[in-house]
CSV table of C-alpha atoms and ligand atoms in Angstrom, one decimal:
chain,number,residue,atom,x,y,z
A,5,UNK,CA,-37.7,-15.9,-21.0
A,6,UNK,CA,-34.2,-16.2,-22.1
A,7,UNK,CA,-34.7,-13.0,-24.5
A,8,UNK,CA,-36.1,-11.1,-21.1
A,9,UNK,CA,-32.7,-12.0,-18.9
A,10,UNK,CA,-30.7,-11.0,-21.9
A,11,UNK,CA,-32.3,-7.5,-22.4
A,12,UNK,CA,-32.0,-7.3,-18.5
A,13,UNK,CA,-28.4,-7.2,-18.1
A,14,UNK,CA,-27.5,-4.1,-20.3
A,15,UNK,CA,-30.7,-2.2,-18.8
A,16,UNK,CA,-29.1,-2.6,-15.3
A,17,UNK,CA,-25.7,-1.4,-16.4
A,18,UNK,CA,-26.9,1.3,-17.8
A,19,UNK,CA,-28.9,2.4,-14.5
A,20,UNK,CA,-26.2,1.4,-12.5
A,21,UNK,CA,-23.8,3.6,-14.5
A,22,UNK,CA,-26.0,6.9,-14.4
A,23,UNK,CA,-26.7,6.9,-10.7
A,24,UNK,CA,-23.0,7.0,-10.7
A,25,UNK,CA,-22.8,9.7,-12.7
A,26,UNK,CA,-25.7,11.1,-11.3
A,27,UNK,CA,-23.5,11.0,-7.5
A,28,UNK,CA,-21.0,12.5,-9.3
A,29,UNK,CA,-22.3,15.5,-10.2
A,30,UNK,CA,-24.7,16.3,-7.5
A,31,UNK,CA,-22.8,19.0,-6.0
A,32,UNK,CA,-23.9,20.9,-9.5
A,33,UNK,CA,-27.1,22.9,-8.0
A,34,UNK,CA,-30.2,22.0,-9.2
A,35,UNK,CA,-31.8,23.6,-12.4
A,36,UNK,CA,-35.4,24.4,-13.0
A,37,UNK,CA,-36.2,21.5,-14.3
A,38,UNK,CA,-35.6,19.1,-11.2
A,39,UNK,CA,-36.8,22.0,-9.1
A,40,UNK,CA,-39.9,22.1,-11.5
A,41,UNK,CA,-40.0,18.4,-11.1
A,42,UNK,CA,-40.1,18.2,-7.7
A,43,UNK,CA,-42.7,21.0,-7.2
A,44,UNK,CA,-45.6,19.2,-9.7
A,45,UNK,CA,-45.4,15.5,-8.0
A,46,UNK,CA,-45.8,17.7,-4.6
A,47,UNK,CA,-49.2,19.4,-6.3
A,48,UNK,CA,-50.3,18.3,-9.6
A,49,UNK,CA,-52.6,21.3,-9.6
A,50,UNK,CA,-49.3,23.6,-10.6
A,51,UNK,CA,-49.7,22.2,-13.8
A,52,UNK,CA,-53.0,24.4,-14.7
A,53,UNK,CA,-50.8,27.5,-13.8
A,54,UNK,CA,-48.1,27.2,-16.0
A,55,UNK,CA,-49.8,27.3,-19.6
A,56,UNK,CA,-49.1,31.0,-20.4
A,57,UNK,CA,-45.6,32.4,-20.9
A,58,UNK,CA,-44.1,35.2,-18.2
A,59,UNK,CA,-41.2,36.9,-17.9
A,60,UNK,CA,-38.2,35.8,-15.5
A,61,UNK,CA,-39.5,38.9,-13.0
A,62,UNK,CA,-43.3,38.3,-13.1
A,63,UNK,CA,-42.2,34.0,-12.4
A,64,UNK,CA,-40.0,35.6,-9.8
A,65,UNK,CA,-42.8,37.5,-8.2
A,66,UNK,CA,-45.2,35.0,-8.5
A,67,UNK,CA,-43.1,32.5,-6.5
A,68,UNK,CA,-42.2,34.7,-3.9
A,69,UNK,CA,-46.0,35.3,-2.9
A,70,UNK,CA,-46.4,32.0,-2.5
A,71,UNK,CA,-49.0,32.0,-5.3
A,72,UNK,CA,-47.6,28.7,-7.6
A,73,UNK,CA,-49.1,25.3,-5.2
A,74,UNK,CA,-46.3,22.9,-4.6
A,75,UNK,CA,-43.8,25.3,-4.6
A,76,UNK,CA,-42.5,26.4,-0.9
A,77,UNK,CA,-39.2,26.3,1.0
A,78,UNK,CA,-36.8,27.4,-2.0
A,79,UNK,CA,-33.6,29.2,-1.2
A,80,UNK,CA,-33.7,32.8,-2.9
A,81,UNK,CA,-31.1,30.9,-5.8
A,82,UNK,CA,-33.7,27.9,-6.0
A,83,UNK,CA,-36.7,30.7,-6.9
A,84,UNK,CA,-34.4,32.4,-9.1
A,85,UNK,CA,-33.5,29.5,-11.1
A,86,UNK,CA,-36.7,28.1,-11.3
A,87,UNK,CA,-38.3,31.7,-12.6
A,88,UNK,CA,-35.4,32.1,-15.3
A,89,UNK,CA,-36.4,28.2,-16.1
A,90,UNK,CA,-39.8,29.1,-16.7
A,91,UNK,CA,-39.4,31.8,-18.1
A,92,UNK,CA,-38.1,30.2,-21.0
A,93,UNK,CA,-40.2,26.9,-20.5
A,94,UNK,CA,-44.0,28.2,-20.4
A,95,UNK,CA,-46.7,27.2,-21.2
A,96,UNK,CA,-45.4,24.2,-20.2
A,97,UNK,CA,-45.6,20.2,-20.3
A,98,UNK,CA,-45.5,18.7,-17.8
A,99,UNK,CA,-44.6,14.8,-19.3
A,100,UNK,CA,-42.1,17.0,-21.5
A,101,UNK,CA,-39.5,19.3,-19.5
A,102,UNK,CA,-37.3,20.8,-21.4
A,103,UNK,CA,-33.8,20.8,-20.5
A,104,UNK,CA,-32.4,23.3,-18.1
A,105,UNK,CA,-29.0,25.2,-17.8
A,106,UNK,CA,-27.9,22.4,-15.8
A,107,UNK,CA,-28.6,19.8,-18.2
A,108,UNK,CA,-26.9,21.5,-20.8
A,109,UNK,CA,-23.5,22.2,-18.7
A,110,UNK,CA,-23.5,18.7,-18.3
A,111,UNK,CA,-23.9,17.5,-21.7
A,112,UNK,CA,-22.4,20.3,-23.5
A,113,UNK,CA,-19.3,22.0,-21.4
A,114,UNK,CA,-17.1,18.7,-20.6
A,115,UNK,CA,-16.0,17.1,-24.1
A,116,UNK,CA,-12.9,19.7,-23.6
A,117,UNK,CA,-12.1,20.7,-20.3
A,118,UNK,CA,-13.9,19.2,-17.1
A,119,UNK,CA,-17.2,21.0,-16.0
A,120,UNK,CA,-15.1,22.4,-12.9
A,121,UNK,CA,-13.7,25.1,-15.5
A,122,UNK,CA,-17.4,26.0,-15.7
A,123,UNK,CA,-18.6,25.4,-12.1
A,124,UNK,CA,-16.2,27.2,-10.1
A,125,UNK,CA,-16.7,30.4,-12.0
A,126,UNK,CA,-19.0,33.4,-10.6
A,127,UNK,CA,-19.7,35.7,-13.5
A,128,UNK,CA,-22.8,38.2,-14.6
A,129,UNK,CA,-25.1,36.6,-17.2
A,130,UNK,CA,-23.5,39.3,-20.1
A,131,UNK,CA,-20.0,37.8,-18.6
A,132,UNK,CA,-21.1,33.9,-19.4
A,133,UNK,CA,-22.4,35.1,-23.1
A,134,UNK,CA,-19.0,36.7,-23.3
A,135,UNK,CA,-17.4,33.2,-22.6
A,136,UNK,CA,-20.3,31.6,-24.8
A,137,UNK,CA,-19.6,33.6,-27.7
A,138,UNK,CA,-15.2,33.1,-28.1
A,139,UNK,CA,-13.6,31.4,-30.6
A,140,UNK,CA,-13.3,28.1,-28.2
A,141,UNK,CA,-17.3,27.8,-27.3
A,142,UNK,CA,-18.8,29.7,-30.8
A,143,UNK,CA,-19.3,26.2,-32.3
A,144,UNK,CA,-21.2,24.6,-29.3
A,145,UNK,CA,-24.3,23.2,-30.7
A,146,UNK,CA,-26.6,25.7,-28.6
A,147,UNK,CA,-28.8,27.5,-30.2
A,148,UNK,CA,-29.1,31.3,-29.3
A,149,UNK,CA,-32.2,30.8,-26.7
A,150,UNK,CA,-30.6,27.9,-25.1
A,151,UNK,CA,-27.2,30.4,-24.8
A,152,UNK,CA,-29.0,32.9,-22.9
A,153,UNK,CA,-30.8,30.6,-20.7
A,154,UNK,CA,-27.4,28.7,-19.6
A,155,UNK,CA,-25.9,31.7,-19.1
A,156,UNK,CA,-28.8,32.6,-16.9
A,157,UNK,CA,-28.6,29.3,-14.9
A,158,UNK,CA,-24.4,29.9,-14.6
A,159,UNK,CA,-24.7,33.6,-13.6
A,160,UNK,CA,-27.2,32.5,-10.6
A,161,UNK,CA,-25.3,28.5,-9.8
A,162,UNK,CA,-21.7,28.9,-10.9
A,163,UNK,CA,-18.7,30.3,-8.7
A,164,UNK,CA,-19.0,26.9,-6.2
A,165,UNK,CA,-16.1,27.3,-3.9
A,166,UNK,CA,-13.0,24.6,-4.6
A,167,UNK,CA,-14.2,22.7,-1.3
A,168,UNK,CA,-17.5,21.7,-3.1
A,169,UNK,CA,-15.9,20.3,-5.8
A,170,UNK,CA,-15.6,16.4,-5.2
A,171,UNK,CA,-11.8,16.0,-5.3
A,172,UNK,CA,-11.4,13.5,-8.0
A,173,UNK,CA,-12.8,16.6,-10.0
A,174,UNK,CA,-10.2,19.3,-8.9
A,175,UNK,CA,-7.0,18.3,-10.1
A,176,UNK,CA,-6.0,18.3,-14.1
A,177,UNK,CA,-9.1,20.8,-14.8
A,178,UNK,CA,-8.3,21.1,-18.4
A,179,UNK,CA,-7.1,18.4,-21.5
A,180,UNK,CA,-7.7,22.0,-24.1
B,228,HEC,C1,-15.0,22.4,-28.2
B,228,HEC,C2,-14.3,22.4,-26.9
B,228,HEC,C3,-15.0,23.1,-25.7
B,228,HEC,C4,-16.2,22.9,-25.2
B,228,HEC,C5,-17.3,21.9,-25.7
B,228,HEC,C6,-16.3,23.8,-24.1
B,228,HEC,N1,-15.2,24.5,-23.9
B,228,HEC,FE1,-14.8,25.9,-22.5
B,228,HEC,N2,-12.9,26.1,-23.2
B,228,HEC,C7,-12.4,25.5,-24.3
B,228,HEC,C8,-11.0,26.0,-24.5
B,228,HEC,C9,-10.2,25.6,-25.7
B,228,HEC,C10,-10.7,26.8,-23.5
B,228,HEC,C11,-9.4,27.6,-23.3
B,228,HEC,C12,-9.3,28.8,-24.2
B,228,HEC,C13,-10.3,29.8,-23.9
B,228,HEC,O1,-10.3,30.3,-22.8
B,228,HEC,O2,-11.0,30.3,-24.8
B,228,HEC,C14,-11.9,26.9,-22.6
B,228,HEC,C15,-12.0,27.6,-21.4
B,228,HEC,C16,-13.2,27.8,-20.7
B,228,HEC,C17,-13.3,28.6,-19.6
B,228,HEC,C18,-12.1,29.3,-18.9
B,228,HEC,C19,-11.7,30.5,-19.7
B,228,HEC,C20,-12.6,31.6,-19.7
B,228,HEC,O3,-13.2,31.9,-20.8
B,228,HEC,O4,-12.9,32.1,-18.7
B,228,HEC,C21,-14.6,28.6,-19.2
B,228,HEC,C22,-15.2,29.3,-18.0
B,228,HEC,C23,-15.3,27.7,-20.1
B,228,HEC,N3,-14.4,27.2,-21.0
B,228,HEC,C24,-16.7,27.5,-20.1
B,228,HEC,C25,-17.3,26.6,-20.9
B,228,HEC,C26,-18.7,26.3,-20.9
B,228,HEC,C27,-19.8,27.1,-20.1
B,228,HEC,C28,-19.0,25.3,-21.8
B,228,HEC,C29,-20.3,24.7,-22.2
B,228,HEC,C30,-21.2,25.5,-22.9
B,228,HEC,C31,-17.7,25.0,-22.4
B,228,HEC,N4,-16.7,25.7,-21.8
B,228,HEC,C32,-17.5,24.0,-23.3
B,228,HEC,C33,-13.0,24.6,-25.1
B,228,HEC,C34,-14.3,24.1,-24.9
């Protein structure tokens, strides 16, 4: 009993801390993998019709006939996120997403300058590689798949206007 209250503690700081972080950052647009998320506890039948792989375009299509079940209402940057997510996620598992472009600016692209530097930018998905591939970024661990598909998500999500940006996130933007 004692052991259980012990472990208990930590557990709850830990949950406490990451819906903090989680409020934080919500202003960061969903990436496929929430959207993805979402869609398969609406209809777990989705599942069955995401075990072959398709391009970004075909995913894109697919969507916007309405032809993938629990999958409806997505803005045209929602679809297009999702399709470049599963693009690069299918055949996918459903107990195992695979991190999206959004996961990976968060853990990746604020250990030197805060993710505003990132966020606030709107450029093409050859522009992000461009910024992905100098001198300050080359050393990210990404590997080359995972570069294309953040720039994918950052070319369709990034270039938030400053008035999105929570303000404790606006001032200082860079420590480089
Ligand atoms: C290892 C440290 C480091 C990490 C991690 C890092 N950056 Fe940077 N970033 C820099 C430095 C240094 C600069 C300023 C020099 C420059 O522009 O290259 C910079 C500047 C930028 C700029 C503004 C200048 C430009 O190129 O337009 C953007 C945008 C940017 N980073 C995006 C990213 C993204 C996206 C990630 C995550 C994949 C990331 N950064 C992660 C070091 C880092």
């Amino acid at each position: 009993m004692t052991g259980k209250l012990t472990l208990a503690v930590p557990v709850l700081v830990a949950a406490t801390w990451a819906i903090a972080q989680e409020d934080t950052f919500a202003f960061i647009p969903d990436g496929g993998r929430t959207i993805l998320a979402a869609a398969l506890s609406a209809d777990a039948s989705l599942a069955g019709r995401l075990a072959a792989a398709a391009t970004a375009e075909e995913w894109l299509s697919r969507i916007e006939r309405g032809d993938l079940p629990g999958i409806a209402g997505l803005d045209d940057w929602q679809a297009r996120t999702l399709a470049d997510y599963l693009a690069y996620a299918a055949p996918v598992d459903p107990a195992a997403l695979q991190p999206d472009g959004r996961d990976m600016t968060l853990e990746r692209c604020q250990s030197c300058h805060i993710v505003t530097v990132v966020v606030t930018q709107a450029r093409t998905r050859e522009a992000w590689l461009g910024t992905l591939a100098k001198p300050s970024h080359v050393e990210i661990p990404l590997t080359t798949p995972e570069r294309d598909q953040l720039a994918d998500y950052l070319a369709v999500n990034a270039g938030l206007p400053i008035d999105a940006i929570p303000p404790e996130l606006r001032a200082g933007g860079a420590s480089y």
